[in-house]
């Protein structure tokens, strides 16, 4: 008699006390969770809206992309070659108005070129400063100038600059010296 009825209590735990308490706990945890989430959202919200303003205001090396750089034939003036290619965004180049970039080194290879070729860490194939400039533009990863960020100089210039443009760039930069550059 007793044993068949003992089956009944089995169903009780599902509907009585403990489930209610756990439900309350779940609700409390949910409320806390929601409060924390909303706090996180409000903290996060401003950053996506701020980012575009930062990019507009600063030089932003990220603004250089292959889509924005036209083909440079080399028929342009030397200033136009640099400007079209976007080098001034990252480099200061003596004699080129507006080329005051600070991301990469000042392009005074007439002074620095030999130093790079003699650098124990130099792994490129250039034997002359002229070739070092060409190599630096076509294969920037060959040698990272100490103190400057790697993987920053674009690697796609080979598809944007004609041989003539590259030649003119190298001829110009190998003549620039620290001495004659103003700032
Ligand atoms: C997005 C930024 C950026 C742009 C654009 C850029 N460079 Fe650079 N460049 C760098 C950085 C950073 C370095 C130094 C790190 C390294 O060696 O890769 C560098 C290094 C160089 C060097 C080696 C300089 C030295 O003192 O040894 C040369 C030469 C050079 N760039 C030429 C150019 C030319 C020419 C252009 C345009 C056709 C150009 N760069 C465009 C960032 C840039």
PDB file of C-alpha atoms in Angstrom, residues 3-151:
ATOM      1  CA  UNK A   3       5.078   1.562  -1.739  1.00  0.00           C
ATOM      2  CA  UNK A   4       2.824   2.391  -4.727  1.00  0.00           C
ATOM      3  CA  UNK A   5       2.014   5.821  -3.233  1.00  0.00           C
ATOM      4  CA  UNK A   6       5.719   6.532  -2.722  1.00  0.00           C
ATOM      5  CA  UNK A   7       5.858   7.153  -6.451  1.00  0.00           C
ATOM      6  CA  UNK A   8       3.965  10.422  -5.943  1.00  0.00           C
ATOM      7  CA  UNK A   9       6.648  12.394  -4.091  1.00  0.00           C
ATOM      8  CA  UNK A  10       8.853  11.919  -7.125  1.00  0.00           C
ATOM      9  CA  UNK A  11       6.804  14.460  -9.024  1.00  0.00           C
ATOM     10  CA  UNK A  12       6.837  17.004  -6.181  1.00  0.00           C
ATOM     11  CA  UNK A  13      10.368  18.335  -6.465  1.00  0.00           C
ATOM     12  CA  UNK A  14       9.547  19.507  -9.976  1.00  0.00           C
ATOM     13  CA  UNK A  15       6.642  21.723  -8.940  1.00  0.00           C
ATOM     14  CA  UNK A  16       7.390  22.709  -5.317  1.00  0.00           C
ATOM     15  CA  UNK A  17       9.982  24.764  -3.352  1.00  0.00           C
ATOM     16  CA  UNK A  18      13.407  24.163  -4.991  1.00  0.00           C
ATOM     17  CA  UNK A  19      12.369  25.028  -8.563  1.00  0.00           C
ATOM     18  CA  UNK A  20      10.848  28.318  -7.378  1.00  0.00           C
ATOM     19  CA  UNK A  21      14.070  29.296  -5.593  1.00  0.00           C
ATOM     20  CA  UNK A  22      16.175  28.396  -8.569  1.00  0.00           C
ATOM     21  CA  UNK A  23      13.806  30.353 -10.790  1.00  0.00           C
ATOM     22  CA  UNK A  24      14.246  33.385  -8.558  1.00  0.00           C
ATOM     23  CA  UNK A  25      17.987  32.956  -8.668  1.00  0.00           C
ATOM     24  CA  UNK A  26      17.892  32.650 -12.441  1.00  0.00           C
ATOM     25  CA  UNK A  27      15.804  35.810 -12.683  1.00  0.00           C
ATOM     26  CA  UNK A  28      18.194  37.664 -10.371  1.00  0.00           C
ATOM     27  CA  UNK A  29      21.195  36.470 -12.380  1.00  0.00           C
ATOM     28  CA  UNK A  30      19.470  37.459 -15.606  1.00  0.00           C
ATOM     29  CA  UNK A  31      18.775  40.952 -14.269  1.00  0.00           C
ATOM     30  CA  UNK A  32      22.392  41.339 -13.145  1.00  0.00           C
ATOM     31  CA  UNK A  33      23.544  40.009 -16.496  1.00  0.00           C
ATOM     32  CA  UNK A  34      21.346  42.436 -18.393  1.00  0.00           C
ATOM     33  CA  UNK A  35      22.557  45.371 -16.315  1.00  0.00           C
ATOM     34  CA  UNK A  36      26.171  44.390 -16.970  1.00  0.00           C
ATOM     35  CA  UNK A  37      25.487  43.911 -20.679  1.00  0.00           C
ATOM     36  CA  UNK A  38      23.794  47.272 -21.034  1.00  0.00           C
ATOM     37  CA  UNK A  39      26.700  48.870 -19.183  1.00  0.00           C
ATOM     38  CA  UNK A  40      29.101  47.217 -21.631  1.00  0.00           C
ATOM     39  CA  UNK A  41      27.051  48.368 -24.610  1.00  0.00           C
ATOM     40  CA  UNK A  42      27.029  51.962 -23.493  1.00  0.00           C
ATOM     41  CA  UNK A  43      30.798  51.774 -22.970  1.00  0.00           C
ATOM     42  CA  UNK A  44      31.324  50.242 -26.392  1.00  0.00           C
ATOM     43  CA  UNK A  45      28.885  52.398 -28.315  1.00  0.00           C
ATOM     44  CA  UNK A  46      31.002  55.581 -28.598  1.00  0.00           C
ATOM     45  CA  UNK A  47      34.091  53.907 -30.084  1.00  0.00           C
ATOM     46  CA  UNK A  48      32.649  52.971 -33.524  1.00  0.00           C
ATOM     47  CA  UNK A  49      31.318  56.498 -33.953  1.00  0.00           C
ATOM     48  CA  UNK A  50      34.606  58.043 -32.884  1.00  0.00           C
ATOM     49  CA  UNK A  51      36.848  55.968 -35.160  1.00  0.00           C
ATOM     50  CA  UNK A  52      35.919  57.714 -38.450  1.00  0.00           C
ATOM     51  CA  UNK A  53      36.648  61.100 -36.914  1.00  0.00           C
ATOM     52  CA  UNK A  54      40.108  59.958 -35.833  1.00  0.00           C
ATOM     53  CA  UNK A  55      40.835  58.663 -39.338  1.00  0.00           C
ATOM     54  CA  UNK A  56      39.740  61.904 -40.943  1.00  0.00           C
ATOM     55  CA  UNK A  57      41.834  64.032 -38.637  1.00  0.00           C
ATOM     56  CA  UNK A  58      45.087  62.102 -38.563  1.00  0.00           C
ATOM     57  CA  UNK A  59      47.352  61.059 -41.390  1.00  0.00           C
ATOM     58  CA  UNK A  60      46.247  57.446 -40.906  1.00  0.00           C
ATOM     59  CA  UNK A  61      48.597  55.126 -42.738  1.00  0.00           C
ATOM     60  CA  UNK A  62      45.587  52.878 -43.281  1.00  0.00           C
ATOM     61  CA  UNK A  63      44.185  55.336 -45.815  1.00  0.00           C
ATOM     62  CA  UNK A  64      46.746  54.123 -48.339  1.00  0.00           C
ATOM     63  CA  UNK A  65      45.322  51.234 -50.326  1.00  0.00           C
ATOM     64  CA  UNK A  66      45.953  49.940 -53.846  1.00  0.00           C
ATOM     65  CA  UNK A  67      42.468  51.089 -54.923  1.00  0.00           C
ATOM     66  CA  UNK A  68      43.314  54.687 -54.066  1.00  0.00           C
ATOM     67  CA  UNK A  69      46.689  54.788 -55.757  1.00  0.00           C
ATOM     68  CA  UNK A  70      46.614  55.301 -59.549  1.00  0.00           C
ATOM     69  CA  UNK A  71      49.157  53.854 -61.923  1.00  0.00           C
ATOM     70  CA  UNK A  72      52.214  56.084 -61.967  1.00  0.00           C
ATOM     71  CA  UNK A  73      53.759  56.135 -65.422  1.00  0.00           C
ATOM     72  CA  UNK A  74      56.892  58.097 -64.609  1.00  0.00           C
ATOM     73  CA  UNK A  75      56.007  60.847 -67.089  1.00  0.00           C
ATOM     74  CA  UNK A  76      54.804  62.990 -64.166  1.00  0.00           C
ATOM     75  CA  UNK A  77      57.007  65.480 -62.344  1.00  0.00           C
ATOM     76  CA  UNK A  78      59.041  63.951 -59.516  1.00  0.00           C
ATOM     77  CA  UNK A  79      56.770  65.646 -56.967  1.00  0.00           C
ATOM     78  CA  UNK A  80      53.683  64.176 -58.646  1.00  0.00           C
ATOM     79  CA  UNK A  81      55.244  60.738 -58.738  1.00  0.00           C
ATOM     80  CA  UNK A  82      55.688  60.802 -54.952  1.00  0.00           C
ATOM     81  CA  UNK A  83      52.332  62.412 -54.287  1.00  0.00           C
ATOM     82  CA  UNK A  84      50.357  60.070 -56.548  1.00  0.00           C
ATOM     83  CA  UNK A  85      52.068  57.064 -55.020  1.00  0.00           C
ATOM     84  CA  UNK A  86      51.202  58.325 -51.538  1.00  0.00           C
ATOM     85  CA  UNK A  87      54.756  58.206 -50.161  1.00  0.00           C
ATOM     86  CA  UNK A  88      54.339  61.589 -48.357  1.00  0.00           C
ATOM     87  CA  UNK A  89      51.643  60.053 -46.153  1.00  0.00           C
ATOM     88  CA  UNK A  90      54.380  58.157 -44.340  1.00  0.00           C
ATOM     89  CA  UNK A  91      57.653  59.799 -45.328  1.00  0.00           C
ATOM     90  CA  UNK A  92      59.282  63.176 -45.112  1.00  0.00           C
ATOM     91  CA  UNK A  93      61.006  63.798 -48.438  1.00  0.00           C
ATOM     92  CA  UNK A  94      63.350  66.762 -48.853  1.00  0.00           C
ATOM     93  CA  UNK A  95      62.280  69.096 -51.641  1.00  0.00           C
ATOM     94  CA  UNK A  96      58.758  67.676 -51.924  1.00  0.00           C
ATOM     95  CA  UNK A  97      56.198  70.140 -50.606  1.00  0.00           C
ATOM     96  CA  UNK A  98      53.817  68.562 -48.122  1.00  0.00           C
ATOM     97  CA  UNK A  99      55.872  65.395 -47.751  1.00  0.00           C
ATOM     98  CA  UNK A 100      56.077  65.502 -43.973  1.00  0.00           C
ATOM     99  CA  UNK A 101      55.013  61.962 -43.057  1.00  0.00           C
ATOM    100  CA  UNK A 102      56.328  60.568 -39.806  1.00  0.00           C
ATOM    101  CA  UNK A 103      55.429  56.876 -40.049  1.00  0.00           C
ATOM    102  CA  UNK A 104      58.569  55.822 -41.889  1.00  0.00           C
ATOM    103  CA  UNK A 105      62.118  57.216 -41.928  1.00  0.00           C
ATOM    104  CA  UNK A 106      62.945  60.498 -43.621  1.00  0.00           C
ATOM    105  CA  UNK A 107      63.998  59.577 -47.137  1.00  0.00           C
ATOM    106  CA  UNK A 108      67.566  60.836 -47.186  1.00  0.00           C
ATOM    107  CA  UNK A 109      69.243  57.873 -48.801  1.00  0.00           C
ATOM    108  CA  UNK A 110      72.194  59.978 -49.885  1.00  0.00           C
ATOM    109  CA  UNK A 111      73.080  59.917 -46.194  1.00  0.00           C
ATOM    110  CA  UNK A 112      71.498  56.677 -44.985  1.00  0.00           C
ATOM    111  CA  UNK A 113      71.851  54.401 -48.015  1.00  0.00           C
ATOM    112  CA  UNK A 114      75.431  53.222 -47.431  1.00  0.00           C
ATOM    113  CA  UNK A 115      74.632  52.750 -43.761  1.00  0.00           C
ATOM    114  CA  UNK A 116      71.738  50.405 -44.638  1.00  0.00           C
ATOM    115  CA  UNK A 117      73.876  48.341 -47.017  1.00  0.00           C
ATOM    116  CA  UNK A 118      76.524  47.927 -44.311  1.00  0.00           C
ATOM    117  CA  UNK A 119      73.987  47.058 -41.610  1.00  0.00           C
ATOM    118  CA  UNK A 120      74.745  43.543 -40.287  1.00  0.00           C
ATOM    119  CA  UNK A 121      71.011  42.867 -40.410  1.00  0.00           C
ATOM    120  CA  UNK A 122      70.730  43.734 -44.093  1.00  0.00           C
ATOM    121  CA  UNK A 123      69.535  40.662 -46.009  1.00  0.00           C
ATOM    122  CA  UNK A 124      68.706  42.258 -49.343  1.00  0.00           C
ATOM    123  CA  UNK A 125      70.565  41.908 -52.619  1.00  0.00           C
ATOM    124  CA  UNK A 126      71.265  45.541 -53.438  1.00  0.00           C
ATOM    125  CA  UNK A 127      74.881  46.556 -53.960  1.00  0.00           C
ATOM    126  CA  UNK A 128      74.245  50.227 -54.635  1.00  0.00           C
ATOM    127  CA  UNK A 129      72.119  52.835 -52.891  1.00  0.00           C
ATOM    128  CA  UNK A 130      70.100  53.189 -56.093  1.00  0.00           C
ATOM    129  CA  UNK A 131      69.238  49.490 -56.039  1.00  0.00           C
ATOM    130  CA  UNK A 132      68.556  49.646 -52.321  1.00  0.00           C
ATOM    131  CA  UNK A 133      65.865  52.256 -52.924  1.00  0.00           C
ATOM    132  CA  UNK A 134      64.285  50.176 -55.698  1.00  0.00           C
ATOM    133  CA  UNK A 135      64.417  47.098 -53.500  1.00  0.00           C
ATOM    134  CA  UNK A 136      62.934  48.995 -50.545  1.00  0.00           C
ATOM    135  CA  UNK A 137      59.953  50.004 -52.661  1.00  0.00           C
ATOM    136  CA  UNK A 138      59.373  46.658 -54.380  1.00  0.00           C
ATOM    137  CA  UNK A 139      60.190  44.366 -51.463  1.00  0.00           C
ATOM    138  CA  UNK A 140      59.910  46.351 -48.238  1.00  0.00           C
ATOM    139  CA  UNK A 141      60.101  43.201 -46.129  1.00  0.00           C
ATOM    140  CA  UNK A 142      63.705  42.530 -47.213  1.00  0.00           C
ATOM    141  CA  UNK A 143      65.070  44.906 -44.634  1.00  0.00           C
ATOM    142  CA  UNK A 144      63.223  46.724 -41.891  1.00  0.00           C
ATOM    143  CA  UNK A 145      64.906  49.983 -40.946  1.00  0.00           C
ATOM    144  CA  UNK A 146      65.681  49.622 -37.207  1.00  0.00           C
ATOM    145  CA  UNK A 147      63.268  51.557 -35.038  1.00  0.00           C
ATOM    146  CA  UNK A 148      60.436  51.560 -37.580  1.00  0.00           C
ATOM    147  CA  UNK A 149      57.364  49.316 -37.813  1.00  0.00           C
ATOM    148  CA  UNK A 150      57.503  46.295 -40.093  1.00  0.00           C
ATOM    149  CA  UNK A 151      54.654  45.329 -42.450  1.00  0.00           C
TER     150      UNK A 151
END
